[in-house]
């Protein structure tokens, strides 16, 4: 496995400073945010679309430090009913990734409105009342599948081999069955960006998810979640309070090891290897209580201690 982090983890730093810290910490690469819900402080998608020189300079900034670009990340809602720019950002990111020789793009599946003419996305997480099923049929058959058929064609034309979808709340694809349903419909260009932090707060088990996804795991976000049991006991894990108010929330994103200890992360890495995954672990730091650089350094140190790096060389002796 290789270790990297998401560029927005140090989003307040200039590109060169961020890359210098990456080299100092001993990670191998960076996953670069390009837009969507990110202001993309390190990557100007419009310039990268139009300028081969800008693309080369960006790649050179990584290469001179011995770093790789893990993937481009266009996380947002590409199916937003009134904000077409988010879908355009994803498609442009796929094209630019192809131009830069990057074969993996990370994103979300998207979440449309609940019916034609609605203006807000609608996330259905229950089977009652009955209109929820009409919403799901509309979202999948009339919006989600047609969009992803087109996005898959753009990926094929661009030379992008893997689109890694994050199993994220407020998206049509948010768990293992919904990921596999879309993958079955669209084909193997679609796989999972397995981020345990979201599965924790939705009540799923990331270890079991790794087993179930197998070769459909295309990317891994290393992000932890604190489950705040005293608050959860009265509010459940259905939380809509401010992300900045950790004491009041039933769950919060947190630095690796502060929500689940080193032993859990050791098991997670081993389960990934058992599932056949030997790719990137990309740290996504979103802990609002810790300094960003300190939190990232602590996360890097934890994973460096538990992740498998060298290939297996065990062979039974001839007896």
PDB file of N, CA and C in Angstrom, residues 34 43-51 92 96:
ATOM      1  N   UNK A  34     -10.355  19.307  -6.976  1.00  0.00           N
ATOM      2  CA  UNK A  34     -10.495  20.113  -8.190  1.00  0.00           C
ATOM      3  C   UNK A  34     -11.720  21.014  -8.191  1.00  0.00           C
ATOM      4  N   UNK A  43      -5.602  23.951  -7.245  1.00  0.00           N
ATOM      5  CA  UNK A  43      -5.817  23.439  -8.600  1.00  0.00           C
ATOM      6  C   UNK A  43      -6.850  24.297  -9.307  1.00  0.00           C
ATOM      7  N   UNK A  44      -6.440  24.972 -10.367  1.00  0.00           N
ATOM      8  CA  UNK A  44      -7.351  25.799 -11.162  1.00  0.00           C
ATOM      9  C   UNK A  44      -7.832  24.962 -12.344  1.00  0.00           C
ATOM     10  N   UNK A  45      -9.033  24.418 -12.212  1.00  0.00           N
ATOM     11  CA  UNK A  45      -9.532  23.475 -13.216  1.00  0.00           C
ATOM     12  C   UNK A  45      -9.632  24.125 -14.588  1.00  0.00           C
ATOM     13  N   UNK A  46     -10.079  25.366 -14.643  1.00  0.00           N
ATOM     14  CA  UNK A  46     -10.190  26.040 -15.935  1.00  0.00           C
ATOM     15  C   UNK A  46      -8.848  26.175 -16.626  1.00  0.00           C
ATOM     16  N   UNK A  47      -7.836  26.573 -15.871  1.00  0.00           N
ATOM     17  CA  UNK A  47      -6.495  26.706 -16.449  1.00  0.00           C
ATOM     18  C   UNK A  47      -5.956  25.358 -16.872  1.00  0.00           C
ATOM     19  N   UNK A  48      -6.178  24.346 -16.060  1.00  0.00           N
ATOM     20  CA  UNK A  48      -5.675  23.013 -16.392  1.00  0.00           C
ATOM     21  C   UNK A  48      -6.358  22.447 -17.636  1.00  0.00           C
ATOM     22  N   UNK A  49      -7.611  22.822 -17.847  1.00  0.00           N
ATOM     23  CA  UNK A  49      -8.309  22.386 -19.061  1.00  0.00           C
ATOM     24  C   UNK A  49      -7.656  22.953 -20.314  1.00  0.00           C
ATOM     25  N   UNK A  50      -7.237  24.212 -20.234  1.00  0.00           N
ATOM     26  CA  UNK A  50      -6.838  24.920 -21.442  1.00  0.00           C
ATOM     27  C   UNK A  50      -5.336  24.957 -21.688  1.00  0.00           C
ATOM     28  N   UNK A  51      -4.532  24.656 -20.679  1.00  0.00           N
ATOM     29  CA  UNK A  51      -3.091  24.875 -20.802  1.00  0.00           C
ATOM     30  C   UNK A  51      -2.279  23.615 -20.540  1.00  0.00           C
ATOM     31  N   UNK A  92     -15.319  17.625 -16.430  1.00  0.00           N
ATOM     32  CA  UNK A  92     -14.070  18.293 -16.794  1.00  0.00           C
ATOM     33  C   UNK A  92     -12.888  17.687 -16.041  1.00  0.00           C
ATOM     34  N   UNK A  96      -9.510  16.220 -17.710  1.00  0.00           N
ATOM     35  CA  UNK A  96      -8.188  16.730 -17.344  1.00  0.00           C
ATOM     36  C   UNK A  96      -7.328  15.602 -16.763  1.00  0.00           C
TER      37      UNK A  96
END
